Structures are given as structure tokens and as C-alpha cells.
PDB file of C-alpha atoms in Angstrom:
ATOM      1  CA  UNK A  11     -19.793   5.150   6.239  1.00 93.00           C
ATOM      2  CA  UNK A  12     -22.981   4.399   5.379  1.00 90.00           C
ATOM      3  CA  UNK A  13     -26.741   4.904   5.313  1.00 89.00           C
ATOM      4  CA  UNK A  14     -28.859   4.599   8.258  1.00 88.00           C
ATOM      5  CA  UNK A  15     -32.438   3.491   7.481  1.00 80.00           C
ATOM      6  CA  UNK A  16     -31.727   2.809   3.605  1.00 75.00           C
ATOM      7  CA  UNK A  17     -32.728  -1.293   3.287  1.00 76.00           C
ATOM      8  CA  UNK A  18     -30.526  -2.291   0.444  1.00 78.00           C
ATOM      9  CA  UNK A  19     -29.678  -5.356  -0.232  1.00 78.00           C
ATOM     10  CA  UNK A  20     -26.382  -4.134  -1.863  1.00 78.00           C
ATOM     11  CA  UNK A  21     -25.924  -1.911   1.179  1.00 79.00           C
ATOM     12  CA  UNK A  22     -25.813  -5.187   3.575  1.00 81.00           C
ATOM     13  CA  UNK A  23     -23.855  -6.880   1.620  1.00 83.00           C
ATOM     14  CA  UNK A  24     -21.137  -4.034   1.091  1.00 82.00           C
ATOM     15  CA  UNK A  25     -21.414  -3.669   5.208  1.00 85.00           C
ATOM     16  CA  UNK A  26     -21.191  -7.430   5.520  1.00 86.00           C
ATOM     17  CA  UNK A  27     -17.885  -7.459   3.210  1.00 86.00           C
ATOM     18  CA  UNK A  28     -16.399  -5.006   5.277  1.00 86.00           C
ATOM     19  CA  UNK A  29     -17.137  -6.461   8.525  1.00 87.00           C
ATOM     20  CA  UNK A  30     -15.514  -9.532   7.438  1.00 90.00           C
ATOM     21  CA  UNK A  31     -12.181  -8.047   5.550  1.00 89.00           C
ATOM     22  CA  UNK A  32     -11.914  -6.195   8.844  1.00 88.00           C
ATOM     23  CA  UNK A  33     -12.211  -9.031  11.095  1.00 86.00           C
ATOM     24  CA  UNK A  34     -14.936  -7.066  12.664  1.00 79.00           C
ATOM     25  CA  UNK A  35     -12.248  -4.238  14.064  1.00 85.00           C
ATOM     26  CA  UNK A  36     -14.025  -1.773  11.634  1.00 86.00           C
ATOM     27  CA  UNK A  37     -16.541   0.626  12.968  1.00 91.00           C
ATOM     28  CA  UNK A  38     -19.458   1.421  10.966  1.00 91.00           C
ATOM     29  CA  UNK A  39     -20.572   5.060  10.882  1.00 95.00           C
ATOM     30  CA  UNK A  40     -24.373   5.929   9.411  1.00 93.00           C
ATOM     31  CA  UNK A  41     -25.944   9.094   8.656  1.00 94.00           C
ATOM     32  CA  UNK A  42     -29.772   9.282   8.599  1.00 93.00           C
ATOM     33  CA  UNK A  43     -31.266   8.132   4.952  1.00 90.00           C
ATOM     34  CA  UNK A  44     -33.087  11.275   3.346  1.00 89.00           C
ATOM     35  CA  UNK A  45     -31.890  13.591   4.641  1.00 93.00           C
ATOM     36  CA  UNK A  46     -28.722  16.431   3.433  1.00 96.00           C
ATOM     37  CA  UNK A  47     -26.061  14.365   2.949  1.00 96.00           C
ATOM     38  CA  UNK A  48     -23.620  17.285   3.148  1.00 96.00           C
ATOM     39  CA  UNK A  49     -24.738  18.647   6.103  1.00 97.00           C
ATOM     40  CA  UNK A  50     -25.094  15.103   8.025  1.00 97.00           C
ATOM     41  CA  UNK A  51     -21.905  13.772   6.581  1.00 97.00           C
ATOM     42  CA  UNK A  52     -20.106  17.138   8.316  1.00 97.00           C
ATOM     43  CA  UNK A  53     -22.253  16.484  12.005  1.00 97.00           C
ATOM     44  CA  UNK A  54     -20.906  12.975  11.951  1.00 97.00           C
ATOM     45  CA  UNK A  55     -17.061  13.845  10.809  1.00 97.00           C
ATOM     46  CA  UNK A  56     -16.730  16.794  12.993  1.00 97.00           C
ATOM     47  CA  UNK A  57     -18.420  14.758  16.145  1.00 97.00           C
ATOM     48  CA  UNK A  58     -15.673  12.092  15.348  1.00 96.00           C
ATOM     49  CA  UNK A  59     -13.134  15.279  15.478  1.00 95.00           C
ATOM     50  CA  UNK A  60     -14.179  16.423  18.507  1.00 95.00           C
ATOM     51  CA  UNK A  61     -13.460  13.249  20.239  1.00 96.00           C
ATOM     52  CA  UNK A  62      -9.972  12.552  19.001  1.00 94.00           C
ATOM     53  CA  UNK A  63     -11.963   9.496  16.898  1.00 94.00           C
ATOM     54  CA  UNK A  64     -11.724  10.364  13.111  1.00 94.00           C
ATOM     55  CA  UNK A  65     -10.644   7.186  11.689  1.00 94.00           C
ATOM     56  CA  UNK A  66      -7.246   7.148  10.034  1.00 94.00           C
ATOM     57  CA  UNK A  67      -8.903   5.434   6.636  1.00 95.00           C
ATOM     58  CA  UNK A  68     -12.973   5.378   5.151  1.00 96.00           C
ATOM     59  CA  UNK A  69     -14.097   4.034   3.273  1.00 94.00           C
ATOM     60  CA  UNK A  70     -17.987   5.224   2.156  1.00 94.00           C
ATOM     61  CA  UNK A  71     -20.645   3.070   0.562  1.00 89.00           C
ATOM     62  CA  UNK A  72     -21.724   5.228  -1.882  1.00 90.00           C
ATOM     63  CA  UNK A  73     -20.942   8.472  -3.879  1.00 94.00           C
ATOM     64  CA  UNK A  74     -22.713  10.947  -2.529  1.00 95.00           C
ATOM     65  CA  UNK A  75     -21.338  10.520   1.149  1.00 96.00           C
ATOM     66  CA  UNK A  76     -18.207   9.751  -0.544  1.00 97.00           C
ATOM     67  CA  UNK A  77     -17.732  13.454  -2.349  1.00 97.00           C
ATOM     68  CA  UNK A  78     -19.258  14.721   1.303  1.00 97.00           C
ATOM     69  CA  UNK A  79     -16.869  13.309   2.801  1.00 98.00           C
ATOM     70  CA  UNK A  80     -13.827  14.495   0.825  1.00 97.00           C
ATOM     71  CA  UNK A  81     -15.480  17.913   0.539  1.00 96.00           C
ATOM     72  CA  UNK A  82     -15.255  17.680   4.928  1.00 97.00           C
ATOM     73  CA  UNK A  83     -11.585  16.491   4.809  1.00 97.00           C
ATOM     74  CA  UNK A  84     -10.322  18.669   2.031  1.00 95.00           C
ATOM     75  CA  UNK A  85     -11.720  22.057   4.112  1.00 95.00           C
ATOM     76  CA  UNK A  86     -10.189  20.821   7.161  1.00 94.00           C
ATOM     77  CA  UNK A  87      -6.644  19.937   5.915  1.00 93.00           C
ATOM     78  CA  UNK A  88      -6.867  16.382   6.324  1.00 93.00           C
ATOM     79  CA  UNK A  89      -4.588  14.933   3.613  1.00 91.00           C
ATOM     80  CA  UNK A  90      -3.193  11.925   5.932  1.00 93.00           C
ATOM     81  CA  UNK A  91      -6.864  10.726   5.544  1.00 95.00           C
ATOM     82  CA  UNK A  92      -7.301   7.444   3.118  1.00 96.00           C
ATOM     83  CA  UNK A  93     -10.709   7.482   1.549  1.00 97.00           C
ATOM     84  CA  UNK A  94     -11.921   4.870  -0.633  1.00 96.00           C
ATOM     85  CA  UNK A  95     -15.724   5.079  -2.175  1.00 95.00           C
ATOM     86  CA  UNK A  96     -17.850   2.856  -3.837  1.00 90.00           C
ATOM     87  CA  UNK A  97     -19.545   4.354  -6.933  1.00 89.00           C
ATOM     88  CA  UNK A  98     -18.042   7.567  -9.074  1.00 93.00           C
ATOM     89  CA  UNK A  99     -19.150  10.351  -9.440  1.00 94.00           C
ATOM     90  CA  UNK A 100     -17.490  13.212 -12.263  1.00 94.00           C
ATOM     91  CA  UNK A 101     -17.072  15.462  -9.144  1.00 94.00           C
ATOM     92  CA  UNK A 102     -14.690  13.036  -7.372  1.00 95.00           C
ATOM     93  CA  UNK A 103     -11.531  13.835  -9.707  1.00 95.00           C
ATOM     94  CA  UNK A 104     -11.028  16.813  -7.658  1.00 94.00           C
ATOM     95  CA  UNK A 105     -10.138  14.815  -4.257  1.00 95.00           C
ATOM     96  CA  UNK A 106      -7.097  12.290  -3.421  1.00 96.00           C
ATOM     97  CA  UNK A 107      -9.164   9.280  -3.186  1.00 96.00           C
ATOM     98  CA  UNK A 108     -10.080   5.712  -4.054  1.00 96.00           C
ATOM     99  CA  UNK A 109     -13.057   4.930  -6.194  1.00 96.00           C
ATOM    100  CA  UNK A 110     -14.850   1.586  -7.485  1.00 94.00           C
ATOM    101  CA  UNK A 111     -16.646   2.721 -10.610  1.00 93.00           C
ATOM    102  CA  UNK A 112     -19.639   0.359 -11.295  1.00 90.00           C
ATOM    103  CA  UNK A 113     -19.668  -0.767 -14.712  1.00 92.00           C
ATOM    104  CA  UNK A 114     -23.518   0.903 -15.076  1.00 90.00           C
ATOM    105  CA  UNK A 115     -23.630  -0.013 -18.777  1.00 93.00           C
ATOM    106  CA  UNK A 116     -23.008  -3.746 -18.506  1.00 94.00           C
ATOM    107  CA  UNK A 117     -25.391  -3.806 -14.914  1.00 90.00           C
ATOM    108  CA  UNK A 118     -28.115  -2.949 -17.237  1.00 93.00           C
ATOM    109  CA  UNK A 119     -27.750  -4.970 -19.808  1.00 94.00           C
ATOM    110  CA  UNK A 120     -27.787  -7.880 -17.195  1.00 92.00           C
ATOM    111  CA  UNK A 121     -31.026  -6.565 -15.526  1.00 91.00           C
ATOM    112  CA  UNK A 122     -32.577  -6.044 -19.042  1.00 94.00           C
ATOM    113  CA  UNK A 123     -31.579  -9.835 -19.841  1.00 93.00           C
ATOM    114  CA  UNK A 124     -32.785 -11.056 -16.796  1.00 92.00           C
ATOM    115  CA  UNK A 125     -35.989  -9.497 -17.451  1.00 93.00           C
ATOM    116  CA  UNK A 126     -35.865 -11.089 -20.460  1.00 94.00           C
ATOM    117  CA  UNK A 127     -35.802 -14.369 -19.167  1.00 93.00           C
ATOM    118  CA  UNK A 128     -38.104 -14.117 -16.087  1.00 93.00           C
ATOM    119  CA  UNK A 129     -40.454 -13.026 -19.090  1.00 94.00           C
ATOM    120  CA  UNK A 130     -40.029 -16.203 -21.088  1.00 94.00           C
ATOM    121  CA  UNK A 131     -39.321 -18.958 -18.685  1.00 94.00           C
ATOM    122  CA  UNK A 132     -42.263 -17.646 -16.590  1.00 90.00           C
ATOM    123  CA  UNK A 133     -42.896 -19.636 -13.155  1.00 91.00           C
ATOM    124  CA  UNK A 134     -39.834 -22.236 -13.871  1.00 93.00           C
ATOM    125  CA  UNK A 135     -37.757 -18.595 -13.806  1.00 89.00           C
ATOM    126  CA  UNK A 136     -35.323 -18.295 -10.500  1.00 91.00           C
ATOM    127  CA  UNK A 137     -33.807 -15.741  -8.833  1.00 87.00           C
ATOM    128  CA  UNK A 138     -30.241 -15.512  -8.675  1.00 87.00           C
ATOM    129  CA  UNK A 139     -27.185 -13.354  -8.511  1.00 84.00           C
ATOM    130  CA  UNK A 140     -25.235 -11.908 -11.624  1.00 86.00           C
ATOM    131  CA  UNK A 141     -21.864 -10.585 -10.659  1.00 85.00           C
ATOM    132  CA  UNK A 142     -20.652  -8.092 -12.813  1.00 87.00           C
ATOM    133  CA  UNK A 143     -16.777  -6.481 -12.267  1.00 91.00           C
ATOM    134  CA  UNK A 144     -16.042  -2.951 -12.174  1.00 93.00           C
ATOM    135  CA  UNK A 145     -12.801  -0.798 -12.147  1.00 94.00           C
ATOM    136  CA  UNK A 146     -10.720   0.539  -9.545  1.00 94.00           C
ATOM    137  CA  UNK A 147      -9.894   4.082  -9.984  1.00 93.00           C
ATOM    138  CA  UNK A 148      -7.182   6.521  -7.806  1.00 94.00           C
ATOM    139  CA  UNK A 149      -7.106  10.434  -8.070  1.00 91.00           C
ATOM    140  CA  UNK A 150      -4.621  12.604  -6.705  1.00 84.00           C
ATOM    141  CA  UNK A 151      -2.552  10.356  -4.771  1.00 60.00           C
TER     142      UNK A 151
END
């Protein structure tokens, strides 16, 4: 679950992963960019309900549809629901879940290097990516 409208780079490239560890058998499932996250995060899970198509695991791009999402499941009973979310939040320690917590400190450092050097190297500077590794974290399983 994702954001509809919201023109990431990280977003595609999260979507893109998943498309290919699924072998394109995963759906994708957007809610509207800007607007309550709560409240569009419920529309879309209880639509999903309603036709007998709530997925059996989701996994959610980012926190705050994440912690929606386990706030939806959690009121409805629906503990033989997997989630997994990219990004923590403090909030999320409340709900059975999977979380990827982005190492924010070390991201950055790297964009305040990388500044760095576009500053000094000026026009022979190039783009490129920096992978940095977070840590997996489980609560309440």
C-alpha cells in the first residue's frame, strides 16, 4: 500500500522491488497523496472487506499508512493479518507487525557529505546512489 500521486523516487523504487520479489502476483493498493491518511487508509481496507479481497499479508510503503493500517486491523480483529512497513514510527510498538527502521542518522550524514562534495568538485561532481542499511524490527508477534 502506497501513495497515489506522491512522485518519489524512493516510492518507485520500493513499488518496483515489490513487483519483482512478487513476480508481479502482488497487487498494489494507493490512497490519494494529501489527503487523511486514517480516514483513506480505512475507505480502502474496508472496500477490500466488503469484497471478500483483504489481502492475507501488506506490506505499506511508509509509516504513516503503516500505523493506519494496523490501527484498521487491530479494531476489526484481524490478527491472521501479516503487516510489514517500511519506516518506524514510536507508535508502531503497540501493533504485531514488521518494521524496516531507516537508519535516519547515518542517511544524513551521507546527504550532508554528498553535499559536501557536489560543493567542492563542482561541475566534474556526479550523481549517484549511496546505499545505506537499516534494521529489521518485529513487535508483538
Amino acid at each position: 500500500m502506497g501513495y497515489e500521486g506522491l512522485n518519489l523516487p524512493s516510492e518507485h523504487q520500493r513499488e518496483q522491488a515489490f513487483i519483482e520479489v512478487s513476480g508481479g502476483s502482488g497487487k498494489l493498493f494507493r490512497i490519494p497523496w494529501g489527503e487523511d491518511v486514517e480516514q483513506e487508509t480505512n475507505s480502502l481496507l474496508q472496500r477490500l472487506w466488503e469484497e471478500k479481497a483483504l489481502p492475507a499479508k501488506i506490506l505499506c510503503c511508509n509509516g504513516p499508512i503503516g500505523l493506519a493500517t494496523a490501527h484498521y486491523l487491530e479494531s476489526r480483529g484481524r490478527k491472521d493479518i501479516d503487516l510489514a512497513v517500511i519506516d518506524f514510527l514510536p507508535d508502531m510498538v503497540k501493533y504485531p507487525m514488521i518494521v524496516y527502521q531507516q537508519p535516519m542518522e547515518e542517511m544524513a550524514k551521507k546527504a550532508y557529505q554528498r553535499l559536501i562534495a557536489q560543493n567542492n568538485q563542482g561541475e566534474l561532481w556526479q550523481p549517484r546512489n549511496y546505499p545505506v542499511h537499516g534494521e529489521i524490527l518485529q513487535f508483538n508477534r
